[in-house]
Amino acid sequence: MRNYKARPWKAILLLIPLLAVACDIGNALFTDEELDSMYEISLTQNGSTLWPGSLVSPSKGLAVSVTGIDGAPEAASVELSLIAPDGTEAARLVFSTDEASIPNARAVKDFSSGIPSFTMPPGLTDGYYTFRIYIRNGPGETLSTYTTALLVMEKPITERLSLSVYPGSVSAGEISLLRLVTDGYPEGVDPWIRWVVDGSVQAVGFASEHADRLAWRAPEISGVYVAKAEIYPFRPPVGLDIPPMAQAKISMPLRTDEPSVDLLADNGEWSRLSFDGDFVDKGPRPREHEPTAIGSPYLETYASGFGYLLGDGDGVASASALVPVRNPDGRLAPFSALFVLAQPTGGAANGSGSLLSVSGKSESVGFEIGIDKGVPYIESEASRVTASIALPRSGATRLALYVSPSGTGAAVSFYIDDEPAGGGILESGLFETIPGACRVAGDAGYVAVYDELRIFDRPYPAFRIAEESDENGYVISASGFEGGILGPGFATEGDVAISNGRLRLGWDARLYVGPPGLPPQASSLAFTLVSGDAAASLALENGATLTIDSDGRISIDAEDSGLRIDARHGSRVAFALEPAGNGLRIYGQDGAWVPIPSRPAPEARWTLGATATGPATVTEVSARAFDASSAILGG
């Protein structure tokens, strides 16, 4: 069978001339392929050739045109079969030069005189109809066949179409979501969409099944990639090359700059659901099976990204624990969890529902993390701890919590967009739990676009993440001491005590901030003073030691220099230095500066300690570097 593709438009006669040889040599000398190639068959309506996928009017006449080459065997009949979209035969019509030999055939004196035009049956529903035309000889042997598809549709797709890319740019090796944007479709039409990227078909499906979006991983090779969404008003017949009724196209330049840094890569990741087109756990936890979908979750977009729309029955199930466990007894270990959530279009800003449910094995208790009228909570047995504030009403939100043992219960700290959001003690034997199967959203689940879920076996470093997100310079070291962890880039000496979110410095204690050697450009040090008074010191190139007290007083080798800066606003202490000539400028929070006649020593780094007045407690310590003095303290 031969399926003809588009050719230049030309007028086609309604006659069917058959060129016969003077001497009939029969069919036996030709293969089926040779016989088929001797005829060219086409359909016309209103004098125009109907190519595969052409829109036709069922009430207007159709005609067949057949052209045979010299030597082609003589045709005795032309049979037309119309196949409906559901695969059933909608109509059959036979024209024959010998009416008596073919029942119900329409008589044609000879095909050289042509055959009358015909119409499709009345009352056809919209869709693609397959036309099959057979040319046969007297004994009924098939000489040639032709198959095409014609579209019956009252109103074609004329709406505006475009493609959008989330999160806005395409990076090498990263997954982006391509989404078809339209004003709508004709009433009752559920388009069939085919995605083609760089000439390769990626996916097909109905718009109602959310095939109007495609998760696509960009290659590692730089270049400009072209994506097309080809739109068919109905699912086209298989095996025919039918052009789309409409299409949207976008060119995607591939970014090959340095990939974004994962700020949580060294935070003891246990499990990670990235929700970028699958439910595979990218974390290292031991497991026999990957998580699976509950219901019919689908990819959805928000202003700056995409994820799966979960909740209200749709979710993810894991047969094994997504939360960390202690070896060898398998009981729950301290953990932190990060949810990146966004409200879908038209979603409820203060909704309620479960985010993560963890069941307990061997009659041990389980627990649930969820949202109640916009406010996050964790619940186990009859105890519940809630955050002090609700989630923002718009945009993507980073909700994190850290859960650790506290007496017979559990201490809980919430963070919203990396800022503290309250906490408390969960009065439950939570850490006697042997965690088992887990569920993300699902029945009674919180309705949102789930962009990411990550679970760690250590505290969530909210302050460091917030500092790293600040585009004013770059972070040398930062820590909020969450969970009593010092954090990378810090070291201590002497009488130091660390608790959740606090670091206490005794009279002889030292907190070293960052590695030895300050950056050559401007840099700063900031910390929050919880109690007492603290001072920062720095070794100078001339052998002296520079000390800045929390009240802004500057000393050189413990001698008051008479210099002052505006260092403290409330409990926050901050100052910066900038190399200038053979010395330094020390800046306060008001932007004013004082000169110091020496540069830092080559291996110098900031050191925090208590003053002579007694111990000091600090938190949220951060050292940063800057490219320009105008941005030293971020205004």
XYZ file of C-alpha atoms in Angstrom:
635
model
C 0.000 0.000 0.000
C 1.307 3.418 -0.859
C 0.424 6.601 1.045
C 0.943 9.701 -1.063
C 2.318 12.873 0.488
C 1.547 16.388 -0.624
C 2.295 17.475 -4.196
C 1.857 20.853 -5.892
C -1.781 21.835 -6.385
C -3.122 21.127 -9.870
C -6.433 20.581 -11.537
C -7.443 16.905 -11.575
C -9.855 15.564 -14.154
C -12.855 13.674 -12.893
C -12.199 10.994 -15.487
C -10.305 7.817 -14.737
C -8.306 7.056 -17.903
C -6.740 3.647 -17.937
C -3.957 3.143 -20.417
C -3.999 -0.427 -21.690
C -1.363 -2.161 -23.683
C -2.264 -3.405 -27.157
C -1.395 -6.866 -26.046
C -2.531 -7.941 -22.521
C 0.414 -9.655 -20.898
C -1.503 -10.274 -17.626
C -0.570 -9.685 -13.984
C 1.671 -12.653 -13.438
C 4.765 -10.949 -14.825
C 4.629 -8.151 -12.199
C 5.240 -8.155 -8.453
C 2.651 -6.545 -6.167
C 4.968 -3.598 -5.662
C 5.447 -3.157 -9.409
C 1.713 -3.300 -10.020
C 1.013 -0.795 -7.265
C 3.559 1.633 -8.666
C 1.845 1.617 -12.088
C -1.066 3.689 -10.775
C -1.330 7.066 -9.133
C -4.593 7.650 -7.286
C -5.907 10.865 -5.780
C -9.072 12.435 -4.370
C -10.455 15.851 -5.283
C -13.234 18.140 -4.086
C -14.274 21.317 -5.884
C -11.370 20.770 -8.259
C -8.753 20.783 -5.503
C -6.604 17.819 -4.564
C -7.273 16.469 -1.081
C -4.019 15.690 0.670
C -3.831 13.627 3.895
C -5.553 15.575 6.678
C -7.451 17.903 4.328
C -10.640 19.438 5.693
C -13.647 18.326 3.603
C -17.323 19.156 3.372
C -19.295 15.861 3.566
C -22.188 17.285 1.528
C -20.055 18.233 -1.469
C -19.020 15.828 -4.194
C -15.759 13.895 -4.202
C -14.047 12.413 -7.227
C -11.326 9.853 -7.794
C -8.534 10.286 -10.310
C -6.362 7.372 -11.431
C -3.433 7.588 -13.803
C -1.770 4.452 -15.107
C 1.504 4.131 -16.963
C 1.995 2.358 -20.275
C 1.754 -1.365 -19.727
C -0.494 -1.192 -16.685
C -3.105 -4.011 -16.620
C -6.678 -2.978 -17.355
C -8.826 -2.168 -14.320
C -12.298 -3.681 -14.006
C -13.416 -2.063 -10.732
C -12.700 0.774 -8.331
C -13.711 0.178 -4.704
C -13.888 2.915 -2.060
C -14.069 2.160 1.681
C -14.671 4.869 4.285
C -13.411 4.009 7.798
C -14.816 5.979 10.738
C -12.585 7.295 13.580
C -13.571 4.325 15.757
C -12.280 1.867 13.132
C -15.648 0.713 11.806
C -16.586 0.943 8.145
C -18.877 3.923 7.602
C -19.541 3.360 3.879
C -18.461 1.308 0.862
C -18.890 2.135 -2.832
C -17.873 0.056 -5.886
C -17.732 1.117 -9.534
C -17.435 -1.701 -12.055
C -17.345 -2.184 -15.813
C -19.124 -5.495 -15.311
C -22.011 -4.843 -12.939
C -23.232 -8.389 -12.983
C -20.027 -9.813 -11.499
C -19.947 -7.494 -8.441
C -23.113 -7.205 -6.325
C -24.343 -3.659 -5.609
C -21.684 -2.168 -7.870
C -22.429 0.963 -9.859
C -22.062 0.369 -13.537
C -19.470 2.244 -15.510
C -19.326 1.692 -19.268
C -15.573 1.946 -19.154
C -13.241 3.869 -16.861
C -11.842 5.863 -19.725
C -15.209 7.655 -19.775
C -14.901 8.519 -16.073
C -17.148 7.805 -13.083
C -19.647 10.104 -11.403
C -18.717 12.069 -8.310
C -20.060 10.883 -4.957
C -20.657 12.295 -1.481
C -19.864 11.046 1.994
C -22.778 9.651 4.053
C -24.883 12.224 5.925
C -24.699 12.616 9.704
C -20.983 11.915 10.121
C -19.499 12.974 13.443
C -16.380 15.134 13.476
C -13.049 13.361 13.195
C -10.481 11.880 10.852
C -11.956 9.433 8.294
C -9.717 7.008 6.460
C -10.326 6.527 2.715
C -9.099 3.285 1.170
C -9.294 2.944 -2.620
C -8.693 -0.368 -4.411
C -8.102 -0.827 -8.155
C -8.867 -4.424 -9.234
C -8.829 -6.427 -12.457
C -11.588 -8.673 -13.790
C -10.826 -11.721 -11.591
C -10.870 -9.433 -8.540
C -7.117 -9.272 -8.005
C -5.882 -6.021 -6.475
C -3.760 -3.977 -8.833
C -3.189 -0.918 -6.647
C -4.334 0.583 -3.359
C -4.362 4.076 -1.938
C -4.990 5.185 1.655
C -5.491 8.694 2.942
C -7.320 10.438 5.773
C -9.756 13.325 5.470
C -10.967 15.572 8.265
C -14.643 16.210 8.917
C -14.940 19.184 11.262
C -17.425 22.022 11.446
C -15.074 24.625 12.959
C -11.286 24.371 12.624
C -8.788 25.435 15.283
C -7.952 29.104 14.750
C -7.071 30.149 18.311
C -3.707 31.757 19.070
C -1.048 29.333 20.252
C 2.343 29.857 21.872
C 4.907 27.966 23.944
C 6.328 28.956 27.322
C 9.386 27.533 29.066
C 9.638 27.077 32.834
C 11.577 28.148 34.831
C 12.316 30.678 32.074
C 15.601 29.506 30.597
C 17.075 26.201 29.469
C 20.336 24.983 30.995
C 22.524 22.138 29.778
C 21.577 18.838 31.394
C 18.668 20.353 33.324
C 14.941 19.613 33.040
C 12.601 22.338 31.803
C 8.849 22.278 31.357
C 7.488 23.337 27.977
C 3.844 24.379 28.069
C 1.372 25.113 25.290
C -0.537 28.342 25.887
C -3.821 28.929 24.039
C -6.960 31.028 24.152
C -8.981 27.805 24.093
C -10.330 25.340 21.549
C -13.640 24.968 19.691
C -16.384 23.589 21.888
C -16.259 19.815 22.205
C -12.725 19.514 20.791
C -10.071 17.702 22.844
C -6.935 18.189 20.747
C -4.305 15.553 20.207
C -0.870 17.105 20.785
C 2.458 15.870 19.488
C 5.696 17.285 20.912
C 8.731 17.451 18.636
C 12.090 18.744 19.884
C 14.991 19.144 17.480
C 13.191 16.904 14.962
C 12.510 14.057 17.400
C 9.027 13.154 18.665
C 9.066 13.340 22.479
C 5.456 12.703 23.520
C 1.858 12.555 22.292
C -1.520 12.698 23.983
C -4.793 14.514 24.535
C -4.954 17.993 26.018
C -7.451 16.687 28.590
C -4.749 14.291 29.796
C -2.354 17.234 30.276
C -0.344 16.489 27.152
C -0.170 20.259 26.640
C 3.046 20.225 28.696
C 6.345 18.403 28.323
C 9.166 17.820 30.808
C 12.322 17.899 28.688
C 15.918 17.389 29.759
C 18.250 19.569 27.719
C 21.346 17.982 26.154
C 24.827 18.773 27.414
C 25.822 20.103 23.976
C 25.431 23.847 23.464
C 23.243 25.193 20.675
C 19.753 26.425 19.894
C 17.045 23.763 20.126
C 13.645 24.105 18.465
C 10.537 22.716 20.140
C 7.157 22.354 18.436
C 3.745 21.463 19.764
C 1.755 20.078 16.826
C -1.991 20.246 17.357
C -4.514 17.895 15.783
C -8.216 18.421 16.488
C -8.594 14.654 16.914
C -6.265 11.715 17.269
C -4.979 11.029 13.737
C -5.049 7.520 12.248
C -1.910 5.478 12.842
C 0.445 4.943 9.929
C -0.450 8.033 7.913
C 1.697 11.138 7.608
C -0.898 13.778 8.446
C 0.180 17.384 8.959
C -1.089 19.158 12.086
C -3.925 21.647 11.851
C -1.925 24.150 13.923
C 1.380 24.349 15.706
C 3.365 26.491 18.112
C 7.142 26.725 18.007
C 9.893 28.125 20.204
C 13.670 28.383 19.842
C 15.579 27.616 23.030
C 19.179 28.825 23.332
C 20.993 26.477 25.685
C 22.756 28.032 28.643
C 26.125 26.403 29.230
C 27.375 28.648 32.030
C 28.257 27.226 35.412
C 25.343 25.204 36.853
C 23.649 26.559 39.939
C 25.213 25.409 43.197
C 23.164 23.085 45.381
C 23.449 24.810 48.752
C 22.198 21.701 50.543
C 24.457 19.177 48.828
C 26.550 18.683 51.985
C 23.649 18.617 54.438
C 23.187 14.865 54.822
C 20.470 14.323 52.252
C 18.426 11.169 52.885
C 15.690 11.387 50.250
C 14.790 13.821 47.479
C 11.731 13.976 45.255
C 12.417 16.602 42.587
C 8.930 16.396 40.987
C 10.361 17.260 37.559
C 8.625 14.623 35.468
C 8.866 11.486 37.602
C 8.628 10.285 41.203
C 12.064 8.693 41.420
C 13.818 9.297 44.734
C 17.170 10.939 43.901
C 18.366 10.555 47.501
C 20.760 7.844 48.770
C 18.414 6.120 51.247
C 18.256 2.316 51.016
C 15.122 1.025 49.301
C 13.848 -1.842 47.184
C 11.253 0.109 45.218
C 10.818 3.660 43.987
C 7.837 5.769 45.089
C 4.715 5.554 42.937
C 1.871 7.902 42.021
C -1.439 8.001 43.876
C -4.375 9.063 41.723
C -3.537 11.086 38.622
C -0.980 13.769 39.473
C 0.193 15.960 36.620
C 2.792 18.647 36.002
C 1.659 22.198 36.678
C 3.393 25.553 36.455
C 3.650 28.604 38.645
C 5.308 31.959 37.979
C 8.922 30.840 38.434
C 8.890 27.076 38.041
C 6.911 23.867 37.892
C 6.131 20.682 39.765
C 3.340 18.172 40.302
C -0.103 19.325 41.351
C -0.833 17.101 44.351
C -3.529 16.880 46.998
C -7.232 16.106 46.949
C -6.538 12.448 46.174
C -3.390 12.853 44.083
C -0.042 12.168 45.670
C 2.989 9.920 45.993
C 3.357 6.700 47.969
C 6.560 5.100 49.227
C 6.533 1.579 50.635
C 9.613 2.399 52.715
C 10.463 5.326 54.966
C 11.369 8.635 53.358
C 12.651 9.818 56.761
C 16.034 8.722 58.196
C 16.370 5.891 60.688
C 18.974 4.880 63.251
C 20.940 1.708 62.795
C 20.597 -1.048 63.804
C 17.171 -0.708 65.470
C 15.538 1.205 62.605
C 14.005 3.852 64.844
C 13.424 7.404 63.701
C 16.507 9.625 63.649
C 16.555 13.428 63.977
C 15.641 14.933 60.628
C 14.774 18.060 58.741
C 12.369 18.310 55.815
C 12.118 20.941 53.094
C 8.988 21.427 50.996
C 9.012 23.828 48.036
C 5.347 24.631 47.385
C 3.423 27.021 45.173
C -0.257 27.781 44.853
C -1.838 26.667 41.571
C -3.834 29.171 39.589
C -7.108 29.691 41.406
C -5.905 27.692 44.430
C -6.912 28.435 48.003
C -4.296 30.574 49.745
C -5.204 29.307 53.220
C -6.001 25.698 52.454
C -5.619 22.677 54.703
C -4.312 19.175 54.222
C -1.506 16.709 54.723
C 1.970 17.240 53.238
C 3.723 14.106 54.502
C 2.301 11.184 56.461
C 4.618 8.601 58.028
C 3.178 5.374 59.408
C 4.786 3.480 62.270
C 5.708 -0.188 62.184
C 5.163 -2.717 64.981
C 2.430 -0.654 66.643
C 4.731 2.362 66.996
C 3.268 5.809 66.478
C 3.350 7.638 63.182
C 3.256 11.344 62.492
C 1.987 13.857 59.961
C 3.300 17.152 58.626
C 0.589 19.337 57.158
C -1.100 22.701 56.750
C -4.136 23.868 58.734
C -5.784 26.972 57.270
C -2.447 28.123 55.915
C -0.421 27.375 59.077
C 2.142 24.506 59.056
C 2.026 21.842 61.771
C 3.464 18.503 62.819
C 1.247 16.064 64.693
C 1.783 12.746 66.447
C -0.651 10.928 68.714
C -2.668 13.681 70.432
C 0.081 16.307 70.317
C 0.515 19.032 67.721
C 3.066 21.824 67.230
C 2.248 24.655 64.829
C 4.308 27.372 63.195
C 3.928 30.923 64.442
C 2.966 32.337 61.030
C 1.045 31.197 57.960
C 2.452 30.487 54.526
C 2.582 33.449 52.123
C -0.497 33.846 49.951
C 1.335 33.873 46.623
C 4.514 32.710 44.924
C 6.694 29.740 45.753
C 7.339 29.035 49.442
C 10.153 27.134 51.121
C 8.727 25.417 54.191
C 11.278 23.621 56.356
C 11.216 22.072 59.795
C 13.776 20.413 62.035
C 12.714 17.684 64.462
C 15.046 16.356 67.184
C 14.691 14.496 70.509
C 13.875 16.530 73.607
C 13.327 14.587 76.814
C 10.546 12.120 76.121
C 9.245 14.201 73.231
C 10.562 16.051 70.205
C 11.734 19.628 69.673
C 10.377 21.203 66.493
C 11.621 24.313 64.675
C 9.789 25.751 61.650
C 11.265 27.946 58.920
C 9.333 29.737 56.182
C 11.408 31.064 53.293
C 14.489 30.361 55.435
C 13.334 32.622 58.270
C 12.478 31.240 61.755
C 8.743 30.611 62.088
C 8.309 29.294 65.613
C 8.222 25.802 67.024
C 7.736 23.901 70.259
C 7.820 20.521 71.951
C 5.837 17.626 70.515
C 4.678 15.526 73.478
C 4.972 12.173 71.763
C 7.193 9.124 71.798
C 8.136 10.077 68.263
C 11.723 8.886 68.419
C 10.630 5.426 69.515
C 8.863 5.150 66.160
C 10.005 2.633 63.575
C 8.937 4.526 60.457
C 7.386 2.623 57.587
C 5.355 3.544 54.524
C 5.042 7.228 53.679
C 2.567 9.284 51.697
C 3.026 12.718 50.163
C -0.323 14.551 49.883
C -2.882 12.041 48.495
C -6.269 11.696 50.185
C -6.952 14.767 52.332
C -3.666 16.131 50.998
C -2.773 19.799 50.832
C -3.493 21.080 47.317
C -0.429 22.802 45.861
C 2.211 22.558 43.177
C 4.926 20.444 44.816
C 8.236 21.566 43.339
C 10.542 19.628 45.646
C 10.669 17.546 48.825
C 14.031 16.928 50.477
C 14.674 15.172 53.767
C 17.994 15.343 55.645
C 19.493 13.511 58.600
C 20.770 16.755 60.154
C 19.442 20.236 60.968
C 18.178 22.557 58.267
C 20.724 25.414 57.830
C 18.123 28.125 57.289
C 20.359 31.094 58.050
C 23.142 29.963 55.719
C 20.639 29.350 52.903
C 19.128 32.801 53.430
C 22.584 34.398 53.362
C 23.545 32.505 50.208
C 20.381 33.749 48.534
C 21.401 37.372 49.135
C 22.980 38.636 45.913
C 24.981 41.299 47.764
C 28.468 39.793 47.489
C 29.152 36.164 48.308
C 29.261 34.183 51.531
C 32.584 33.165 53.055
C 30.945 31.397 56.003
C 27.528 31.637 57.635
C 25.723 29.734 60.366
C 22.657 30.099 62.560
C 23.835 27.094 64.638
C 20.540 25.308 63.935
C 20.312 22.036 65.803
C 23.475 22.815 67.741
C 25.643 22.347 64.644
C 28.602 24.671 64.165
C 28.386 24.648 60.374
C 31.047 24.560 57.647
C 33.773 27.210 57.727
C 33.766 27.644 61.524
C 36.060 26.435 64.294
C 36.094 26.988 68.068
C 38.572 27.079 70.889
C 38.102 27.165 74.660
C 34.899 27.282 76.680
C 32.241 27.044 73.968
C 28.704 25.656 74.296
C 26.418 25.174 71.265
C 22.667 24.657 71.491
C 19.899 24.892 68.919
C 20.444 28.294 67.323
C 22.891 29.610 69.932
C 26.639 29.650 70.572
C 27.917 30.650 74.022
C 31.454 31.995 74.312
C 33.198 31.786 77.705
C 35.775 34.350 78.773
C 38.644 32.485 77.025
C 36.655 31.088 74.077
C 37.168 31.874 70.397
C 35.001 31.392 67.333
C 37.046 31.391 64.112
C 35.031 32.539 61.106
C 36.027 31.352 57.645
C 39.332 29.931 56.433
C 42.661 31.708 57.050
C 43.278 34.556 54.615
C 40.723 37.265 53.900
C 39.718 37.905 50.297
C 41.616 40.750 48.592
C 38.429 42.742 48.019
C 36.076 44.239 50.594
C 34.584 41.936 53.224
C 32.281 42.085 56.225
C 31.401 40.361 59.458
C 27.946 40.349 61.047
C 26.401 38.559 64.025
C 23.404 38.773 66.322
C 24.196 39.341 69.974
C 21.811 37.352 72.168
C 23.429 38.236 75.509
C 26.612 39.785 76.887
C 29.123 41.700 74.806
C 31.335 40.295 72.076
C 34.289 41.593 70.109
C 35.805 40.687 66.755
C 39.555 40.647 66.263
C 41.804 40.478 63.216
C 45.576 40.063 62.866
C 47.235 42.904 60.933
C 50.187 42.812 58.574
C 52.263 44.999 60.931
C 51.949 42.418 63.730
C 49.263 44.241 65.696
C 45.755 42.957 66.458
C 42.694 44.959 65.458
C 39.660 44.566 67.768
C 36.146 45.912 67.182
C 33.726 45.719 70.104
C 30.006 45.233 69.569
C 29.495 48.885 70.577
C 31.745 50.020 67.694
C 34.847 50.861 69.755
C 38.108 50.077 67.894
C 41.275 48.965 69.705
C 44.787 48.189 68.497
C 46.626 45.633 70.639
C 43.983 46.117 73.375
C 44.613 49.889 73.457
C 41.648 52.138 72.674
C 42.405 53.892 69.384
C 39.784 56.554 69.951
C 38.059 55.457 66.728
C 34.383 54.517 66.635
C 32.002 53.135 64.003
C 28.240 52.632 63.910
C 28.429 48.862 64.447
C 25.274 47.900 66.340
C 21.629 48.310 65.365
C 19.483 46.597 67.955
C 20.949 43.158 68.534
C 22.598 43.009 65.107
C 26.283 43.890 64.915
C 27.889 44.447 61.509
C 30.972 46.098 60.063
C 33.125 45.822 56.966
C 36.662 46.470 55.819
C 38.129 47.505 52.504
C 41.836 47.573 51.568
C 42.937 51.125 50.780
C 46.549 51.864 49.860
C 48.770 50.390 52.587
C 45.940 50.286 55.100
C 42.254 49.613 55.643
C 38.971 51.411 55.858
C 36.571 50.113 58.496
C 32.906 50.833 57.687
C 29.973 51.020 60.068
C 26.344 50.344 59.269
C 25.792 54.012 58.446
C 28.394 53.861 55.653
C 30.916 56.081 57.473
C 34.473 54.772 57.742
C 37.663 55.158 59.749
C 41.249 54.465 58.567
C 43.545 51.753 59.889
C 47.254 52.109 58.922
C 47.867 48.427 58.099
C 46.422 45.703 55.930
C 45.301 42.295 57.286
C 48.000 39.677 57.812
C 48.195 37.064 54.984
C 46.604 34.315 57.141
C 44.234 36.587 59.031
C 40.600 35.707 59.668
C 37.885 37.119 61.869
C 37.788 35.802 65.419
C 34.841 36.340 67.784
C 35.193 36.277 71.544
C 33.574 37.545 74.731
C 34.741 40.776 76.343
C 36.014 41.199 79.884
C 32.459 41.841 81.082
C 31.648 38.131 80.912
C 30.398 35.382 78.568
C 28.561 36.262 75.376
C 25.965 34.362 73.367
C 25.745 34.914 69.616
C 23.843 33.561 66.637
C 23.497 34.177 62.888
C 27.179 34.774 62.238
C 28.086 35.646 58.653
C 31.253 36.678 56.814
C 30.898 37.980 53.274
C 33.082 39.320 50.466
C 32.203 42.084 47.996
C 33.417 43.357 44.660
C 32.810 47.029 45.437
C 32.815 49.127 48.597
C 29.475 50.673 47.617
C 27.839 47.336 48.385
C 29.761 46.561 51.563
C 26.814 46.379 53.928
C 24.083 46.098 51.350
C 22.848 49.667 51.885
